[in-house]
mmCIF file of C-alpha atoms and ligand atoms in Angstrom:
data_model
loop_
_atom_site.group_PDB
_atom_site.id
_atom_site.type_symbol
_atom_site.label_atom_id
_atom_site.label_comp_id
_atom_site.label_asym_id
_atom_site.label_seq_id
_atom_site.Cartn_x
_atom_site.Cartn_y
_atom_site.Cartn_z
ATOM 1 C CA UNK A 1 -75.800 -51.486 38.954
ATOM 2 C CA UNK A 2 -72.902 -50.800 40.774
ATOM 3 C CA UNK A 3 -69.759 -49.792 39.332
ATOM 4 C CA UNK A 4 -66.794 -51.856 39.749
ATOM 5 C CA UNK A 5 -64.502 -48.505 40.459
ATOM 6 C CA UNK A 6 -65.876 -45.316 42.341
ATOM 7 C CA UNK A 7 -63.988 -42.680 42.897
ATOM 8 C CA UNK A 8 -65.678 -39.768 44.895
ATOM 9 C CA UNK A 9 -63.998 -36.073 45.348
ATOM 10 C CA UNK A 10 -60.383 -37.751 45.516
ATOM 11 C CA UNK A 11 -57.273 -35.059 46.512
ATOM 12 C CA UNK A 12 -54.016 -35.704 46.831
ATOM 13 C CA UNK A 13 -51.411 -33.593 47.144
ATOM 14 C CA UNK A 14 -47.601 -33.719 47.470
ATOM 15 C CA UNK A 15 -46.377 -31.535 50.532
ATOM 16 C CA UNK A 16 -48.468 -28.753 50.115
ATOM 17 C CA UNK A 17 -48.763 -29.258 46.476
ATOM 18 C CA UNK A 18 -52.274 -30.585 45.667
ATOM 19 C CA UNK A 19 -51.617 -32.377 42.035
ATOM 20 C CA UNK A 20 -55.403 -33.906 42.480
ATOM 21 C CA UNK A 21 -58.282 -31.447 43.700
ATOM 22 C CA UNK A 22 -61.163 -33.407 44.171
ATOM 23 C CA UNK A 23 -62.265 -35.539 41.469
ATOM 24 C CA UNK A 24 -65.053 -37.998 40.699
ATOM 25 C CA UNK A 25 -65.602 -40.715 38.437
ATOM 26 C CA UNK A 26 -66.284 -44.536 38.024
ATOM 27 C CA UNK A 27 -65.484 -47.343 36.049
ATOM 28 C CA UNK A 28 -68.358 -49.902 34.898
ATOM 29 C CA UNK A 29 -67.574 -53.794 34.329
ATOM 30 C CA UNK A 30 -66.505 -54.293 31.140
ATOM 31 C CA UNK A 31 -65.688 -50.155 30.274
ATOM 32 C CA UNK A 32 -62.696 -48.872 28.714
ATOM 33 C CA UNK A 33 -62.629 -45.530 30.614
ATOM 34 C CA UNK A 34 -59.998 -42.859 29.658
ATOM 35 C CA UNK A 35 -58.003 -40.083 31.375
ATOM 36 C CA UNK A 36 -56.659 -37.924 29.463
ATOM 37 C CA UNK A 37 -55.003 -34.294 29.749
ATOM 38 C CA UNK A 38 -52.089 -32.541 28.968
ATOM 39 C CA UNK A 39 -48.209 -32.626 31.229
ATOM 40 C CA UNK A 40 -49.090 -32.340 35.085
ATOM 41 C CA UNK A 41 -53.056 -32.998 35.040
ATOM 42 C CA UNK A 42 -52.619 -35.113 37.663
ATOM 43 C CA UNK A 43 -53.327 -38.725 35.979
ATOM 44 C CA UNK A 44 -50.588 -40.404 36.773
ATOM 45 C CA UNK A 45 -50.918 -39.340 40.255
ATOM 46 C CA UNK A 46 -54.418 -40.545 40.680
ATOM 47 C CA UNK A 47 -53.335 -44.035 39.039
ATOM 48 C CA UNK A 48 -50.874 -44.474 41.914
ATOM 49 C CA UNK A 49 -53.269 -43.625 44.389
ATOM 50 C CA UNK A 50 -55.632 -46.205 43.418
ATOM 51 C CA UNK A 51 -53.185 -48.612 43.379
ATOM 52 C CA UNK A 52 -52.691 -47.357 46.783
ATOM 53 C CA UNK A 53 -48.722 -46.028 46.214
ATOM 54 C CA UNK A 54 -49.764 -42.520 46.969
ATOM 55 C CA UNK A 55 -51.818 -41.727 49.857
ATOM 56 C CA UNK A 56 -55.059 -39.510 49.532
ATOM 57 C CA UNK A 57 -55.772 -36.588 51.604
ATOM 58 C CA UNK A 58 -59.058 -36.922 51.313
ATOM 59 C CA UNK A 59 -62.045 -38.588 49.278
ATOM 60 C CA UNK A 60 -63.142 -42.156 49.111
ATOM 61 C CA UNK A 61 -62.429 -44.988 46.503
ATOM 62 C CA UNK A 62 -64.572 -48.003 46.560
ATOM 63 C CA UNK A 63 -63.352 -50.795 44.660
ATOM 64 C CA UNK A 64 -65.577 -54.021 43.571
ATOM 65 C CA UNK A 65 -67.681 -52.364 46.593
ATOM 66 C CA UNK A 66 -64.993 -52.531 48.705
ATOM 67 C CA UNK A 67 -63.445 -48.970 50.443
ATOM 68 C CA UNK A 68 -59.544 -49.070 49.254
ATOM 69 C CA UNK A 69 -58.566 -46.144 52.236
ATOM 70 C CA UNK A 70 -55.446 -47.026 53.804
ATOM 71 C CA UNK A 71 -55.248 -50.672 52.249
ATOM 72 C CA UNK A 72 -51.781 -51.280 51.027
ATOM 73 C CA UNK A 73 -50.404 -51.612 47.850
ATOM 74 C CA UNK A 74 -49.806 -55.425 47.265
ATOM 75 C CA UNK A 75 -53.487 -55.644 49.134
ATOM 76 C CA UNK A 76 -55.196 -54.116 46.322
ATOM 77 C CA UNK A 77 -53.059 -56.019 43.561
ATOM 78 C CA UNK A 78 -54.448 -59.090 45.450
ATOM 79 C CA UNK A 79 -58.065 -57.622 45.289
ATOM 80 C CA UNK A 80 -57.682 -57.709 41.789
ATOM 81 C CA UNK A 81 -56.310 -54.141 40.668
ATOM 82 C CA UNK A 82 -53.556 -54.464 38.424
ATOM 83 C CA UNK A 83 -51.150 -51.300 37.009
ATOM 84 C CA UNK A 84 -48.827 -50.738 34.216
ATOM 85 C CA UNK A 85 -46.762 -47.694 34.863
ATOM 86 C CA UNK A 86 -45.669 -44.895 33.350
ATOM 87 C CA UNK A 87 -42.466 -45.878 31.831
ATOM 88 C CA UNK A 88 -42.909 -49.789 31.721
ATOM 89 C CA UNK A 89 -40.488 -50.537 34.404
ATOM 90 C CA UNK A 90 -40.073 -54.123 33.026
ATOM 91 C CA UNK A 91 -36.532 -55.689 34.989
ATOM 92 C CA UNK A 92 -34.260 -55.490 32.159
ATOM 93 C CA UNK A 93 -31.752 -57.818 33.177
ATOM 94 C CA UNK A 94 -34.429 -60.423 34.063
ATOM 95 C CA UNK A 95 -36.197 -62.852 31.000
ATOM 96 C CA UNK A 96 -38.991 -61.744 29.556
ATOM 97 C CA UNK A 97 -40.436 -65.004 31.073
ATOM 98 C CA UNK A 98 -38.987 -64.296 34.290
ATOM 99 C CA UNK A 99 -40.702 -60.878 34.182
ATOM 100 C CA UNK A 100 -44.438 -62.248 33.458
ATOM 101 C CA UNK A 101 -43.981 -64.456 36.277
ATOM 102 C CA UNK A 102 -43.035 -61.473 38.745
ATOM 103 C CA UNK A 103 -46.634 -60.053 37.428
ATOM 104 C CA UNK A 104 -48.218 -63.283 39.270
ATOM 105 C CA UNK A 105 -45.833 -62.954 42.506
ATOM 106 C CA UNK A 106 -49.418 -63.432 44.925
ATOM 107 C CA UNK A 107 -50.605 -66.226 43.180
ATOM 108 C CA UNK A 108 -49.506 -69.864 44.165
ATOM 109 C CA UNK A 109 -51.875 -71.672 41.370
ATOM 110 C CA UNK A 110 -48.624 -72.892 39.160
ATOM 111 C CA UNK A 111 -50.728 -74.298 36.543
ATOM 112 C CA UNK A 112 -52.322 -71.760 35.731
ATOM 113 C CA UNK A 113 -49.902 -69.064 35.661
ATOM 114 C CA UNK A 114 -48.376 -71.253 33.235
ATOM 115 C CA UNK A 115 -51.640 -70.697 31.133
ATOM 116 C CA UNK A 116 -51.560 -66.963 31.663
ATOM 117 C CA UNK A 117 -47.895 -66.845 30.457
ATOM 118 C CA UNK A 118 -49.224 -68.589 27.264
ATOM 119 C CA UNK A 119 -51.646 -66.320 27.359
ATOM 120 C CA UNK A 120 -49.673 -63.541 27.330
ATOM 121 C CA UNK A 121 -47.683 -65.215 24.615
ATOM 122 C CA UNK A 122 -51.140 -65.581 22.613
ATOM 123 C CA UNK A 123 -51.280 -62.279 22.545
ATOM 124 C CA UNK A 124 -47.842 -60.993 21.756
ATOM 125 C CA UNK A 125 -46.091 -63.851 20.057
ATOM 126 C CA UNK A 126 -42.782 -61.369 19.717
ATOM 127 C CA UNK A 127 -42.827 -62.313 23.625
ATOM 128 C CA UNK A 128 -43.554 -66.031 23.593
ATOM 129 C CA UNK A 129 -40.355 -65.981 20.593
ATOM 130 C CA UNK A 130 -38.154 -64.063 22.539
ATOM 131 C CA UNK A 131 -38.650 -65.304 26.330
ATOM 132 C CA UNK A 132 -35.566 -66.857 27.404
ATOM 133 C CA UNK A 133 -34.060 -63.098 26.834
ATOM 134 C CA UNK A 134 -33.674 -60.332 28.909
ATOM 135 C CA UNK A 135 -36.493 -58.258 28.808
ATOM 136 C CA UNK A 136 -33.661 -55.009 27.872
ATOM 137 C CA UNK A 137 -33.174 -56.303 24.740
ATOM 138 C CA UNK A 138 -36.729 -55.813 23.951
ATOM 139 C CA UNK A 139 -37.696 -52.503 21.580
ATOM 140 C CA UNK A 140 -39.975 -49.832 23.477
ATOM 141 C CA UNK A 141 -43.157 -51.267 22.032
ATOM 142 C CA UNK A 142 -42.074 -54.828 23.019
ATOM 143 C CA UNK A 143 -41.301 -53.732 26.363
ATOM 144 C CA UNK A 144 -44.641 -51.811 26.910
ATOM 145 C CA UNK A 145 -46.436 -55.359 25.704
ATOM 146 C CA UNK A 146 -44.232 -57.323 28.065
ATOM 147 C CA UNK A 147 -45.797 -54.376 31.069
ATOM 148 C CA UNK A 148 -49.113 -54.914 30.049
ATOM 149 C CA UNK A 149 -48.652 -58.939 29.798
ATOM 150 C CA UNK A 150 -47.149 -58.892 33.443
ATOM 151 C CA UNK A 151 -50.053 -56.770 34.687
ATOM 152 C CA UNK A 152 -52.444 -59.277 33.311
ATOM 153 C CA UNK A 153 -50.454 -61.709 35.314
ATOM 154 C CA UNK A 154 -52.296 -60.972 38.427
ATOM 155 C CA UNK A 155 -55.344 -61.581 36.842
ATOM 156 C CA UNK A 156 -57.179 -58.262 37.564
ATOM 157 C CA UNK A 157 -60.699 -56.866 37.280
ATOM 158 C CA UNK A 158 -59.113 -54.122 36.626
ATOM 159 C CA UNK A 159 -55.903 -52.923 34.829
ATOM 160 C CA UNK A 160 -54.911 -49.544 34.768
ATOM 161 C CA UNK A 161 -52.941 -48.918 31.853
ATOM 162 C CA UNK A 162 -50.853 -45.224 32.285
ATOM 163 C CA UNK A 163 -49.717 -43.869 28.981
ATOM 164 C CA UNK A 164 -49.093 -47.289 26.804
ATOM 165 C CA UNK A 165 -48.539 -45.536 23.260
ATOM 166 C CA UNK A 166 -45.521 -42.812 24.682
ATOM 167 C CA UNK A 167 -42.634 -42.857 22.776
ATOM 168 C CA UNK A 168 -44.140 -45.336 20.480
ATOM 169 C CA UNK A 169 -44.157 -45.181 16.693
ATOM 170 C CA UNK A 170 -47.184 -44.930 15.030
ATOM 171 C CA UNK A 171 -47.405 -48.543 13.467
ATOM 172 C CA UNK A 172 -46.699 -50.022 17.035
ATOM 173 C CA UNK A 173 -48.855 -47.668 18.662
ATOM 174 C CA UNK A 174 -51.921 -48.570 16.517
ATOM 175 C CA UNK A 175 -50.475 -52.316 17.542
ATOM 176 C CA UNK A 176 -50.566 -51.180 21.550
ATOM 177 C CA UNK A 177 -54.220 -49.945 20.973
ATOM 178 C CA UNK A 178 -55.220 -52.895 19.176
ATOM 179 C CA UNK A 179 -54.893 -55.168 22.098
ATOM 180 C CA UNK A 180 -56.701 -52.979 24.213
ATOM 181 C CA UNK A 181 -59.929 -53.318 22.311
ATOM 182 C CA UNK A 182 -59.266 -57.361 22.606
ATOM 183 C CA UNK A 183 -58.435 -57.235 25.585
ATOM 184 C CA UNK A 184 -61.986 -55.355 26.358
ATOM 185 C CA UNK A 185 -63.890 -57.799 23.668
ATOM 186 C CA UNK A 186 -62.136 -60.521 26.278
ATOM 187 C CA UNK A 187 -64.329 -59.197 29.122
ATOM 188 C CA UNK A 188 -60.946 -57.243 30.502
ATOM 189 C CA UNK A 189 -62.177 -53.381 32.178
ATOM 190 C CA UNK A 190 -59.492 -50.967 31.135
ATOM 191 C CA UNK A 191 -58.585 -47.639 32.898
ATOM 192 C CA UNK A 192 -56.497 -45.927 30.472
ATOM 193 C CA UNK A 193 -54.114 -42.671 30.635
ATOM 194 C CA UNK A 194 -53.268 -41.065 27.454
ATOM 195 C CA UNK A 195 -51.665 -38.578 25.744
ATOM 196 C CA UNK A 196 -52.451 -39.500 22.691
ATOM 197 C CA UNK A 197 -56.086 -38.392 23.012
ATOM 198 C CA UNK A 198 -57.559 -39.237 19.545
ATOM 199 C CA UNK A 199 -56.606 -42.754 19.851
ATOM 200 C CA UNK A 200 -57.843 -43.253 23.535
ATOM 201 C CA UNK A 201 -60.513 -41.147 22.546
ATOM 202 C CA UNK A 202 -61.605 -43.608 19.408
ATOM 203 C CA UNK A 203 -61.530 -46.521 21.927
ATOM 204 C CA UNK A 204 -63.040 -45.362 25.073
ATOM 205 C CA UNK A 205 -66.757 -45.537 26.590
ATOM 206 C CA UNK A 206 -66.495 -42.861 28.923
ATOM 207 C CA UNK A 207 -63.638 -40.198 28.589
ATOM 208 C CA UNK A 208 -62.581 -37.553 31.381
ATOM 209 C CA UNK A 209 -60.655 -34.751 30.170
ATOM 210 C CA UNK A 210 -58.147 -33.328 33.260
ATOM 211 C CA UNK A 211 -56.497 -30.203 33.387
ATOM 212 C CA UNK A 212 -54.325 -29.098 36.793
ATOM 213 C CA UNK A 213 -55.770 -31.276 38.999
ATOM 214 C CA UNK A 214 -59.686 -31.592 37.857
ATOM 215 C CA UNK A 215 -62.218 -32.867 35.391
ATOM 216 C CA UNK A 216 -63.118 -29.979 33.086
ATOM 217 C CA UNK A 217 -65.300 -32.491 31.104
ATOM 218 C CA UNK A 218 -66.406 -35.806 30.920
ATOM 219 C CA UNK A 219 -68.664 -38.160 28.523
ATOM 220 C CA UNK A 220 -69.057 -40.983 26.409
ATOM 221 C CA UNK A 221 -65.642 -40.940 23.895
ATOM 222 C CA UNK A 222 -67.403 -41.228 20.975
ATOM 223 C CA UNK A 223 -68.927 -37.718 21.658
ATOM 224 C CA UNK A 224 -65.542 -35.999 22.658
ATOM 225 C CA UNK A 225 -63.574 -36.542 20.009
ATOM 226 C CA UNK A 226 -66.336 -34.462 18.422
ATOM 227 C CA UNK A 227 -66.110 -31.907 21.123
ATOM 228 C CA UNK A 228 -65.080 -28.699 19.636
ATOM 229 C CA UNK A 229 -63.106 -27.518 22.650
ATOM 230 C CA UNK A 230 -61.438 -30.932 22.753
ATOM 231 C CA UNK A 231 -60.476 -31.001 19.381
ATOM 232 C CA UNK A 232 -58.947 -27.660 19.546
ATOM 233 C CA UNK A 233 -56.990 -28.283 23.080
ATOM 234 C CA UNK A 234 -56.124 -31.742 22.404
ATOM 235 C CA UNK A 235 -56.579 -32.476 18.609
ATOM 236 C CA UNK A 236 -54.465 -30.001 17.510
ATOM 237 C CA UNK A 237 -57.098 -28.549 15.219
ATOM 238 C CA UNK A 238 -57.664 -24.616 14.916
HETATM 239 N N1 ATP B 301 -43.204 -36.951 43.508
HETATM 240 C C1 ATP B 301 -43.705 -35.717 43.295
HETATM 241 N N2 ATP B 301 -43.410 -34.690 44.107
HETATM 242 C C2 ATP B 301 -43.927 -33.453 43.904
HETATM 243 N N3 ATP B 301 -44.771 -33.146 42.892
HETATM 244 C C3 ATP B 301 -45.092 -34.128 42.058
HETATM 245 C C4 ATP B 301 -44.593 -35.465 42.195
HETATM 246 N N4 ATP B 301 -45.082 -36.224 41.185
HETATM 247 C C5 ATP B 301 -45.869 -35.403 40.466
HETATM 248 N N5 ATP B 301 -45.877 -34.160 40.979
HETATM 249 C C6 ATP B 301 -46.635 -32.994 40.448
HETATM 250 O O1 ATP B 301 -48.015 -33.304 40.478
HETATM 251 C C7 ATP B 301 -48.662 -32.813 39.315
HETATM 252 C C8 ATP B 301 -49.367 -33.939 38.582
HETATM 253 O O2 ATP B 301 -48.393 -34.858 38.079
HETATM 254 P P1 ATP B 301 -48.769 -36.208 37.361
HETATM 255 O O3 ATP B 301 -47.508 -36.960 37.139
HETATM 256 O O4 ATP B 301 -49.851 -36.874 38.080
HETATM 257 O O5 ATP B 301 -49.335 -35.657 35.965
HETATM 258 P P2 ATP B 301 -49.697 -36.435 34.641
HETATM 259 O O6 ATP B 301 -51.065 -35.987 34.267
HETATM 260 O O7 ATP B 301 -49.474 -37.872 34.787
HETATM 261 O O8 ATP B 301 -48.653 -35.811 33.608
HETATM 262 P P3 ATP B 301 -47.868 -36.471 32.368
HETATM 263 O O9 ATP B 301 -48.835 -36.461 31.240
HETATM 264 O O10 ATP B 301 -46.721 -35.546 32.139
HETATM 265 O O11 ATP B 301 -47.438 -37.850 32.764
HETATM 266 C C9 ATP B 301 -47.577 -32.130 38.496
HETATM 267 O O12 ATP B 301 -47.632 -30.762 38.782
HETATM 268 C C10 ATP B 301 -46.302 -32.737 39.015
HETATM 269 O O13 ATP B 301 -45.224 -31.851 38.886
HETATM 270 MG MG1 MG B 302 -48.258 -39.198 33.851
#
């Protein structure tokens, strides 16, 4: 089987800074796979070059068994690779409605992006109460479920989530992480960046643990949180 996201010896670099040295992993159907790592890893940067925002310098991505080199961003959203970023970036002066439709802006099916809205509703109902307001009125948490709802918009294969539980409290965190594993019993294949690495850890098949720019280790999460050296760098434990 083919895996529905391969990444092979990716770099990127800004100027001469290389934040990404050449790293390899994929993404099954169906998966949650995590990133994790500490400040500056590099995660962030390799989410924006798969969503093509960032240009590699070298390394290939293949996506749905497609090559993604030098296809442009709102190309790849089309091809069904959705991103919510680090930091939300949710249009606060827009509705929260108004926001979940930007998520579908390729799609001309009106019907059914009024079904994904409910959808998205479904599976917030703070949103579906509080849609005729602007989306700045919304609480952190709300706002980070109102990111992930218009990334689901585009109806993705794949949605790259990048940090979801920062800043969060623990009670809406737990609530942010909750989703993800329905979203995943829904059929929905998750790349997720954390910091928080015991809850993306707990949730995870696979897990890739990067440090300044690499993979230092990889495996099934289940097994890492377990991992001595992992519970010592990233656990907090002594
Ligand atoms: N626009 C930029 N210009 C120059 N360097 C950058 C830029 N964005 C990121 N970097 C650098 O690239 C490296 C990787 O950053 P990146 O944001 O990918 O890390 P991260 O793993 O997402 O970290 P965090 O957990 O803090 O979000 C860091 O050293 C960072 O300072
Ligand atoms: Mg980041």
């Amino acid at each position: 089987m083919t895996a529905l996201l391969e990444v092979e010896d990716l770099r990127v670099a800004y100027g001469k800074i290389e934040a990404v040295k050449g790293i390899s992993f994929s993404v099954e159907a169906g998966q949650v796979v995590t990133l994790i790592g500490t400040n500056g890893a590099g995660k962030t940067t390799t989410l924006r070059t798969l969503s093509g925002l960032l240009k590699p310098s070298s390394g290939r991505i293949t996506f749905d068994g497609k090559p993604l080199g030098g296809v442009p961003a709102h190309k790849i959203v089309s091809l069904g690779l959705a991103h919510s970023p680090e930091g939300r970036h949710i249009f606060p002066r827009l509705t929260i409605t108004e926001n979940l439709q930007l998520g579908a802006f390729l799609r001309t099916d009106k019907a059914g992006i009024e079904k994904d809205i409910q959808r998205a509703y479904d599976l917030f109902p703070i949103l579906g109460e509080r849609r005729k307001q602007a989306a700045g009125t919304l609480s952190g948490g709300e706002q980070q479920m109102l990111a992930m709802g218009r990334a689901l918009m585009s109806q993705p294969q794949l949605l790259m989530l990048d940090e979801p539980s920062m800043g969060l409290s623990p009670i809406m965190m737990q609530k942010i992480m909750e989703t993800i594993v329905e979203l995943k019993a829904q059929g929905t294949t998750i790349l997720l960046v954390e910091q928080n690495a015991q809850a993306a850890l707990s949730l995870a098949d696979q897990a890739h643990v990067m440090e300044v720019g690499t993979i230092k280790l990889s495996g099934p999460g289940s097994e890492l949180l377990h991992d001595e050296s992992v519970r010592k760098t990233y656990l907090g434990e002594d």
